[in-house]
Short mmCIF file of C-alpha atoms in Angstrom, two decimals:
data_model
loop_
_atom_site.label_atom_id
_atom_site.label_comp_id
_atom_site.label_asym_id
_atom_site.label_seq_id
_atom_site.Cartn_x
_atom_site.Cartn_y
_atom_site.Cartn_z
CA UNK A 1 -41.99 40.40 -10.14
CA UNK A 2 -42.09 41.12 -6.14
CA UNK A 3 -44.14 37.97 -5.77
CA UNK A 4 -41.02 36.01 -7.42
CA UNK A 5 -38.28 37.85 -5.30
CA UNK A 6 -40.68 37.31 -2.55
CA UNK A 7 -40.33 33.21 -3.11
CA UNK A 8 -36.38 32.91 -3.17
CA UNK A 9 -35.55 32.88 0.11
CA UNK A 10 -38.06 30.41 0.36
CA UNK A 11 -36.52 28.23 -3.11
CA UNK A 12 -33.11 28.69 -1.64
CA UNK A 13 -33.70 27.55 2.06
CA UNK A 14 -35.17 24.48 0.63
CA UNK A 15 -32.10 24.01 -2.00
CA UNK A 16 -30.00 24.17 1.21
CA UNK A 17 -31.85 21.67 3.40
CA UNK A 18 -32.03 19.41 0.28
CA UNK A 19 -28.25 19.78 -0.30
CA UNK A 20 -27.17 19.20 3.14
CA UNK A 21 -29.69 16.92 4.41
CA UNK A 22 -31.58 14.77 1.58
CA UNK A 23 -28.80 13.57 -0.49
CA UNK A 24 -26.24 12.63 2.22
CA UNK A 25 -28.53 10.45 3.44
CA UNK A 26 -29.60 9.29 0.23
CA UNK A 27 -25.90 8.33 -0.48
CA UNK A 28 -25.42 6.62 2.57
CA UNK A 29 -28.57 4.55 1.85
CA UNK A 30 -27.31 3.75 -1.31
CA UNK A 31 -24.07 2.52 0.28
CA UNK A 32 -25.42 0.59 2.78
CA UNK A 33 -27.86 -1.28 0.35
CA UNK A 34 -24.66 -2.28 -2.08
CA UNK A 35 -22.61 -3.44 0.66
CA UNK A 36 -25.19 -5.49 1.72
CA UNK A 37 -25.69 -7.09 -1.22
CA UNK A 38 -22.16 -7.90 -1.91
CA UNK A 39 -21.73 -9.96 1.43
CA UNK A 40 -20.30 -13.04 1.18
CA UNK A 41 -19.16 -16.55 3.32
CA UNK A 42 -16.73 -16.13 5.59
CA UNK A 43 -17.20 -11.89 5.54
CA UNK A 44 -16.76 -10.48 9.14
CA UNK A 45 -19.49 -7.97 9.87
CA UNK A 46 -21.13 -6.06 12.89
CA UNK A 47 -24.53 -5.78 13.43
CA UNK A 48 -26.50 -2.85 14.08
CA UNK A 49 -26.72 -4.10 17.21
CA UNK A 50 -22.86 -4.34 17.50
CA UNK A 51 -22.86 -7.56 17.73
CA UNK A 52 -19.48 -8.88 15.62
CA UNK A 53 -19.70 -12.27 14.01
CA UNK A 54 -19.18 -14.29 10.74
CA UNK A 55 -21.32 -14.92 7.95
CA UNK A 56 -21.42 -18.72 7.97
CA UNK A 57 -24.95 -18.87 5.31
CA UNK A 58 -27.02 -16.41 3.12
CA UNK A 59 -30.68 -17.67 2.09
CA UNK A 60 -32.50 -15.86 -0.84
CA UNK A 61 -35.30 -14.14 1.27
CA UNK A 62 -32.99 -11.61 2.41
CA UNK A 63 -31.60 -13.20 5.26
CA UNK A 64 -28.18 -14.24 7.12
CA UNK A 65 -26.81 -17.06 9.31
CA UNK A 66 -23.96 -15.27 11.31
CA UNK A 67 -21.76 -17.47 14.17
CA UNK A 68 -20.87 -15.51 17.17
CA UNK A 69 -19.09 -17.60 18.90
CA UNK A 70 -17.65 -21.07 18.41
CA UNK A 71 -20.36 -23.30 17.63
CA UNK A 72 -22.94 -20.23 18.41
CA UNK A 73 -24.75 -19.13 15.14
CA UNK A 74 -28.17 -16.48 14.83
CA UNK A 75 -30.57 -15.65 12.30
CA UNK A 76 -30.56 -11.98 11.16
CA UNK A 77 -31.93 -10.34 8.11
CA UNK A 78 -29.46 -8.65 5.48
CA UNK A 79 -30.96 -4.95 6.97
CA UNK A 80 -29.52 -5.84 10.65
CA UNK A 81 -25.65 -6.01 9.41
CA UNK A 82 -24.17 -2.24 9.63
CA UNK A 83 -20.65 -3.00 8.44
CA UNK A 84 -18.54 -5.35 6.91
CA UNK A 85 -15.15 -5.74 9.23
CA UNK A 86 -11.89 -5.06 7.17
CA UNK A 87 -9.35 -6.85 8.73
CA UNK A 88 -5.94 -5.76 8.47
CA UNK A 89 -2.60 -8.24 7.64
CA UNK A 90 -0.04 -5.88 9.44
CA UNK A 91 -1.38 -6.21 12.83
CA UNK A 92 1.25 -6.81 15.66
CA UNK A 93 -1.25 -7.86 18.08
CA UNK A 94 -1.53 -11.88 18.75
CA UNK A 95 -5.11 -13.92 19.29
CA UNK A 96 -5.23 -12.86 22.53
CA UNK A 97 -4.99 -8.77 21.76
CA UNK A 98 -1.75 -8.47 23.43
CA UNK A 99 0.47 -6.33 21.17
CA UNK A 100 3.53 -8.43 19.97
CA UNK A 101 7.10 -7.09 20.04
CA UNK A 102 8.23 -6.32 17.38
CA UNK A 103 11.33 -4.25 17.93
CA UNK A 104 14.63 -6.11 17.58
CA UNK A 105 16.55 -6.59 20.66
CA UNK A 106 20.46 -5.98 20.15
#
């Protein structure tokens, strides 16, 4: 019975490290590999890199055509894109990232 009170600390540091170490990541794995497989056309994404483009083709062995810049497009595989970019309608900032006025003059 000592022998099995002996072996609990033991059981219970590695319930610990497996609760706050292995199955975070395991999540996180999990929702990197779905939203890379739900990219699309026309999704804007970062690389790991942080490089930020636009998916302009997908091919079936895993890989992506993203453009960069106007006319500018790369080869990456579906493992190199980190995050898709949400892009958000109510932003007061023009094309040029100068915030637009929006307050009313009286």
């Amino acid at each position: 019975m000592q022998d099995l009170a002996a072996l609990l600390p033991f059981v219970g540091l590695a319930l610990i490290f497996w609760l706050l170490l292995i199955r975070p990541q395991q999540r996180r794995q999990r929702e990197l590999a779905s939203m890379q497989s739900s990219l699309g056309v026309g999704d804007e994404v970062v690389l790991t890199s942080g490089v930020y483009g636009t998916i302009r083709s997908l091919d079936d062995e895993g890989g992506a055509r993203i453009e960069i810049a106007d006319g500018v497009t790369i080869r990456v595989v579906r493992a190199a894109i980190g995050q898709v970019v949400r892009g958000d309608d109510t932003d007061d900032t023009d094309d040029t990232g100068v915030a637009n006025d929006v307050s009313e003059e009286s």
